[in-house]
């Protein structure tokens, strides 16, 4: 069984007993969080679509807070001597999906 859930503004496919990386969530390691209502569920070939949401809650446990890979942003204006290099590392939360529904 899997579900499509809106986590922090992103639609994510989640399955029970698997983990997913989401944008940084409030909470400490070991806390149980409700990731919201499901938008779509698939249970052994039976697909249920909500309009817009189903009455199916997705629960998870926060495993750890991590940083993503570094993304370099380089700006340059030719013939002007202007160069700028910035780096960014996105904050993520690793969440273990406990139950769907």
Short mmCIF file of N, CA and C in Angstrom, two decimals:
data_model
loop_
_atom_site.label_atom_id
_atom_site.label_comp_id
_atom_site.label_asym_id
_atom_site.label_seq_id
_atom_site.Cartn_x
_atom_site.Cartn_y
_atom_site.Cartn_z
N UNK A 1 0.85 -1.18 0.00
CA UNK A 1 0.00 0.00 0.00
C UNK A 1 0.89 1.23 0.00
N UNK A 2 0.50 2.21 -0.80
CA UNK A 2 1.21 3.48 -0.79
C UNK A 2 0.20 4.62 -0.82
N UNK A 3 0.69 5.82 -0.53
CA UNK A 3 -0.17 7.00 -0.53
C UNK A 3 0.62 8.19 -1.05
N UNK A 4 -0.09 9.15 -1.62
CA UNK A 4 0.50 10.43 -2.01
C UNK A 4 0.07 11.45 -0.96
N UNK A 5 1.07 12.10 -0.32
CA UNK A 5 0.80 13.00 0.79
C UNK A 5 1.49 14.34 0.52
N UNK A 6 0.87 15.42 0.95
CA UNK A 6 1.46 16.75 0.84
C UNK A 6 2.26 17.01 2.12
N UNK A 7 3.61 16.98 2.00
CA UNK A 7 4.50 17.22 3.14
C UNK A 7 5.26 18.51 2.88
N UNK A 8 5.00 19.52 3.68
CA UNK A 8 5.70 20.81 3.60
C UNK A 8 5.63 21.40 2.19
N UNK A 9 4.46 21.30 1.55
CA UNK A 9 4.26 21.89 0.25
C UNK A 9 4.69 21.05 -0.93
N UNK A 10 5.20 19.85 -0.68
CA UNK A 10 5.63 18.95 -1.76
C UNK A 10 4.81 17.68 -1.70
N UNK A 11 4.35 17.19 -2.86
CA UNK A 11 3.62 15.94 -2.92
C UNK A 11 4.63 14.79 -2.97
N UNK A 12 4.48 13.85 -2.04
CA UNK A 12 5.46 12.78 -1.88
C UNK A 12 4.75 11.44 -1.82
N UNK A 13 5.33 10.44 -2.49
CA UNK A 13 4.81 9.08 -2.42
C UNK A 13 5.43 8.40 -1.20
N UNK A 14 4.60 7.87 -0.31
CA UNK A 14 5.08 7.23 0.90
C UNK A 14 4.53 5.81 0.99
N UNK A 15 5.32 4.92 1.58
CA UNK A 15 4.93 3.54 1.83
C UNK A 15 5.22 3.23 3.29
N UNK A 16 4.42 2.35 3.88
CA UNK A 16 4.60 1.97 5.28
C UNK A 16 5.94 1.25 5.45
N UNK A 17 6.59 1.50 6.58
CA UNK A 17 7.87 0.89 6.97
C UNK A 17 9.02 1.25 6.04
N UNK A 18 8.93 2.39 5.36
CA UNK A 18 10.03 2.92 4.57
C UNK A 18 10.26 4.36 5.01
N UNK A 19 11.44 4.90 4.72
CA UNK A 19 11.69 6.27 5.13
C UNK A 19 11.70 7.20 3.92
N UNK A 20 11.48 8.49 4.21
CA UNK A 20 11.42 9.51 3.18
C UNK A 20 12.12 10.76 3.72
N UNK A 21 12.75 11.50 2.83
CA UNK A 21 13.36 12.78 3.20
C UNK A 21 12.38 13.89 2.86
N UNK A 22 12.06 14.74 3.84
CA UNK A 22 11.16 15.87 3.64
C UNK A 22 11.90 17.13 4.05
N UNK A 23 11.40 18.27 3.58
CA UNK A 23 11.98 19.53 4.03
C UNK A 23 11.86 19.61 5.55
N UNK A 24 12.76 20.32 6.17
CA UNK A 24 12.90 20.35 7.63
C UNK A 24 11.55 20.49 8.33
N UNK A 25 11.24 19.53 9.21
CA UNK A 25 10.02 19.52 9.99
C UNK A 25 10.33 19.90 11.43
N UNK A 26 9.37 20.53 12.09
CA UNK A 26 9.54 20.88 13.50
C UNK A 26 9.40 19.61 14.33
N UNK A 27 10.25 19.46 15.31
CA UNK A 27 10.21 18.29 16.18
C UNK A 27 11.60 17.77 16.44
N UNK A 28 11.70 16.92 17.46
CA UNK A 28 12.98 16.33 17.84
C UNK A 28 13.07 14.90 17.33
N UNK A 29 14.27 14.36 17.36
CA UNK A 29 14.49 12.98 16.94
C UNK A 29 13.70 12.06 17.87
N UNK A 30 12.94 11.14 17.27
CA UNK A 30 12.13 10.21 18.05
C UNK A 30 10.68 10.63 18.19
N UNK A 31 10.35 11.87 17.84
CA UNK A 31 8.97 12.34 17.93
C UNK A 31 8.12 11.71 16.84
N UNK A 32 6.85 11.50 17.16
CA UNK A 32 5.89 11.00 16.18
C UNK A 32 5.16 12.20 15.59
N UNK A 33 5.09 12.26 14.27
CA UNK A 33 4.45 13.39 13.60
C UNK A 33 3.36 12.87 12.66
N UNK A 34 2.32 13.69 12.50
CA UNK A 34 1.29 13.39 11.52
C UNK A 34 1.64 14.19 10.27
N UNK A 35 1.81 13.50 9.15
CA UNK A 35 2.25 14.15 7.93
C UNK A 35 1.08 14.72 7.13
N UNK A 36 -0.13 14.58 7.63
CA UNK A 36 -1.28 15.16 6.96
C UNK A 36 -2.17 14.10 6.35
N UNK A 37 -3.18 14.56 5.66
CA UNK A 37 -4.14 13.67 5.01
C UNK A 37 -3.61 13.25 3.65
N UNK A 38 -3.98 12.05 3.25
CA UNK A 38 -3.55 11.51 1.96
C UNK A 38 -4.40 12.10 0.84
N UNK A 39 -3.79 12.29 -0.31
CA UNK A 39 -4.49 12.78 -1.50
C UNK A 39 -4.91 11.61 -2.39
N UNK A 40 -4.14 10.51 -2.34
CA UNK A 40 -4.39 9.33 -3.14
C UNK A 40 -3.85 8.13 -2.39
N UNK A 41 -4.58 7.01 -2.44
CA UNK A 41 -4.07 5.77 -1.85
C UNK A 41 -4.23 4.64 -2.84
N UNK A 42 -3.33 3.67 -2.74
CA UNK A 42 -3.40 2.47 -3.57
C UNK A 42 -3.25 1.28 -2.63
N UNK A 43 -4.28 0.45 -2.55
CA UNK A 43 -4.26 -0.71 -1.69
C UNK A 43 -4.52 -1.95 -2.53
N UNK A 44 -3.43 -2.64 -2.90
CA UNK A 44 -3.48 -3.86 -3.70
C UNK A 44 -4.25 -3.68 -5.01
N UNK A 45 -3.94 -2.62 -5.72
CA UNK A 45 -4.55 -2.38 -7.02
C UNK A 45 -5.80 -1.53 -6.99
N UNK A 46 -6.36 -1.25 -5.82
CA UNK A 46 -7.54 -0.40 -5.69
C UNK A 46 -7.09 1.03 -5.40
N UNK A 47 -7.29 1.91 -6.36
CA UNK A 47 -6.86 3.30 -6.23
C UNK A 47 -8.04 4.15 -5.77
N UNK A 48 -7.80 4.95 -4.72
CA UNK A 48 -8.80 5.87 -4.20
C UNK A 48 -8.24 7.28 -4.31
N UNK A 49 -8.99 8.15 -4.96
CA UNK A 49 -8.56 9.53 -5.16
C UNK A 49 -9.48 10.45 -4.37
N UNK A 50 -8.91 11.37 -3.61
CA UNK A 50 -9.69 12.32 -2.84
C UNK A 50 -10.00 13.56 -3.64
N UNK A 51 -10.97 14.32 -3.12
CA UNK A 51 -11.30 15.57 -3.80
C UNK A 51 -11.43 16.69 -2.78
N UNK A 52 -10.40 17.33 -2.32
CA UNK A 52 -8.99 17.12 -2.66
C UNK A 52 -8.28 16.12 -1.74
N UNK A 53 -8.85 15.85 -0.51
CA UNK A 53 -8.16 14.97 0.43
C UNK A 53 -9.04 13.80 0.84
N UNK A 54 -8.39 12.72 1.26
CA UNK A 54 -9.08 11.57 1.82
C UNK A 54 -9.02 11.65 3.35
N UNK A 55 -9.85 10.89 4.01
CA UNK A 55 -9.83 10.84 5.47
C UNK A 55 -8.87 9.76 5.94
N UNK A 56 -7.65 9.80 5.42
CA UNK A 56 -6.60 8.83 5.74
C UNK A 56 -5.39 9.61 6.23
N UNK A 57 -5.02 9.41 7.50
CA UNK A 57 -3.88 10.12 8.06
C UNK A 57 -2.61 9.27 7.92
N UNK A 58 -1.50 9.93 7.71
CA UNK A 58 -0.20 9.26 7.58
C UNK A 58 0.64 9.67 8.79
N UNK A 59 1.11 8.67 9.55
CA UNK A 59 1.91 8.91 10.74
C UNK A 59 3.34 8.47 10.51
N UNK A 60 4.28 9.21 11.09
CA UNK A 60 5.69 8.88 10.93
C UNK A 60 6.50 9.24 12.16
N UNK A 61 7.73 8.75 12.22
CA UNK A 61 8.65 9.03 13.31
C UNK A 61 9.89 9.71 12.75
N UNK A 62 10.32 10.79 13.38
CA UNK A 62 11.51 11.51 12.94
C UNK A 62 12.75 10.71 13.33
N UNK A 63 13.56 10.34 12.32
CA UNK A 63 14.78 9.57 12.58
C UNK A 63 15.98 10.48 12.80
N UNK A 64 16.13 11.51 11.94
CA UNK A 64 17.25 12.45 12.10
C UNK A 64 17.03 13.68 11.23
N UNK A 65 17.76 14.73 11.56
CA UNK A 65 17.79 15.95 10.75
C UNK A 65 19.13 15.96 10.02
N UNK A 66 19.10 16.13 8.70
CA UNK A 66 20.31 16.07 7.88
C UNK A 66 20.35 17.27 6.94
N UNK A 67 21.53 17.46 6.33
CA UNK A 67 21.70 18.47 5.30
C UNK A 67 21.86 17.79 3.94
N UNK A 68 21.34 18.42 2.91
CA UNK A 68 21.47 17.90 1.56
C UNK A 68 22.83 18.23 0.98
N UNK A 69 23.04 17.85 -0.26
CA UNK A 69 24.28 18.16 -0.95
C UNK A 69 24.40 19.66 -1.19
N UNK A 70 25.63 20.14 -1.30
CA UNK A 70 25.86 21.55 -1.53
C UNK A 70 25.56 21.90 -2.98
N UNK A 71 24.81 22.99 -3.15
CA UNK A 71 24.50 23.52 -4.48
C UNK A 71 25.24 24.83 -4.62
N UNK A 72 26.06 24.94 -5.66
CA UNK A 72 26.83 26.16 -5.89
C UNK A 72 26.07 27.08 -6.85
N UNK A 73 26.01 28.36 -6.49
CA UNK A 73 25.38 29.37 -7.32
C UNK A 73 26.47 30.34 -7.73
N UNK A 74 26.75 30.40 -9.02
CA UNK A 74 27.83 31.25 -9.54
C UNK A 74 27.24 32.31 -10.45
N UNK A 75 27.57 33.57 -10.17
CA UNK A 75 27.11 34.69 -11.00
C UNK A 75 28.33 35.38 -11.58
N UNK A 76 28.20 35.82 -12.84
CA UNK A 76 29.32 36.49 -13.49
C UNK A 76 28.78 37.44 -14.54
N UNK A 77 29.41 38.61 -14.64
CA UNK A 77 29.11 39.54 -15.72
C UNK A 77 30.38 39.67 -16.54
N UNK A 78 30.29 39.32 -17.80
CA UNK A 78 31.49 39.31 -18.61
C UNK A 78 32.02 40.72 -18.85
N UNK A 79 33.32 40.79 -18.92
CA UNK A 79 34.06 42.03 -19.17
C UNK A 79 33.88 43.08 -18.09
N UNK A 80 33.31 42.76 -16.96
CA UNK A 80 33.11 43.73 -15.88
C UNK A 80 33.93 43.39 -14.63
N UNK A 81 34.48 42.19 -14.60
CA UNK A 81 35.26 41.78 -13.44
C UNK A 81 34.39 41.37 -12.25
N UNK A 82 33.12 41.12 -12.50
CA UNK A 82 32.20 40.76 -11.43
C UNK A 82 32.00 39.25 -11.38
N UNK A 83 32.36 38.65 -10.24
CA UNK A 83 32.14 37.23 -10.02
C UNK A 83 31.62 37.05 -8.59
N UNK A 84 30.66 36.18 -8.42
CA UNK A 84 30.10 35.92 -7.09
C UNK A 84 29.81 34.42 -6.98
N UNK A 85 30.26 33.78 -5.90
CA UNK A 85 30.05 32.36 -5.69
C UNK A 85 29.38 32.17 -4.33
N UNK A 86 28.21 31.57 -4.34
CA UNK A 86 27.49 31.26 -3.11
C UNK A 86 27.22 29.77 -3.07
N UNK A 87 27.14 29.23 -1.87
CA UNK A 87 26.78 27.83 -1.68
C UNK A 87 25.55 27.73 -0.80
N UNK A 88 24.80 26.64 -0.98
CA UNK A 88 23.59 26.43 -0.18
C UNK A 88 23.43 24.94 0.10
N UNK A 89 23.11 24.60 1.35
CA UNK A 89 22.79 23.22 1.73
C UNK A 89 21.41 23.21 2.36
N UNK A 90 20.48 22.50 1.73
CA UNK A 90 19.09 22.44 2.19
C UNK A 90 18.99 21.55 3.43
N UNK A 91 18.17 21.95 4.39
CA UNK A 91 17.92 21.16 5.59
C UNK A 91 16.79 20.16 5.32
N UNK A 92 17.01 18.89 5.64
CA UNK A 92 16.01 17.85 5.45
C UNK A 92 15.77 17.11 6.76
N UNK A 93 14.63 16.44 6.83
CA UNK A 93 14.30 15.57 7.95
C UNK A 93 14.05 14.17 7.40
N UNK A 94 14.69 13.18 7.99
CA UNK A 94 14.49 11.79 7.58
C UNK A 94 13.36 11.23 8.46
N UNK A 95 12.27 10.80 7.81
CA UNK A 95 11.08 10.35 8.52
C UNK A 95 10.77 8.91 8.14
N UNK A 96 10.59 8.05 9.14
CA UNK A 96 10.14 6.67 8.93
C UNK A 96 8.62 6.65 8.98
N UNK A 97 8.00 6.13 7.92
CA UNK A 97 6.55 6.07 7.83
C UNK A 97 6.07 4.87 8.65
N UNK A 98 5.28 5.14 9.69
CA UNK A 98 4.79 4.07 10.56
C UNK A 98 3.51 3.44 10.02
N UNK A 99 2.54 4.29 9.69
CA UNK A 99 1.25 3.75 9.27
C UNK A 99 0.57 4.69 8.28
N UNK A 100 -0.23 4.09 7.42
CA UNK A 100 -1.06 4.84 6.48
C UNK A 100 -2.50 4.44 6.79
N UNK A 101 -3.27 5.42 7.22
CA UNK A 101 -4.69 5.14 7.51
C UNK A 101 -5.01 4.90 8.93
#
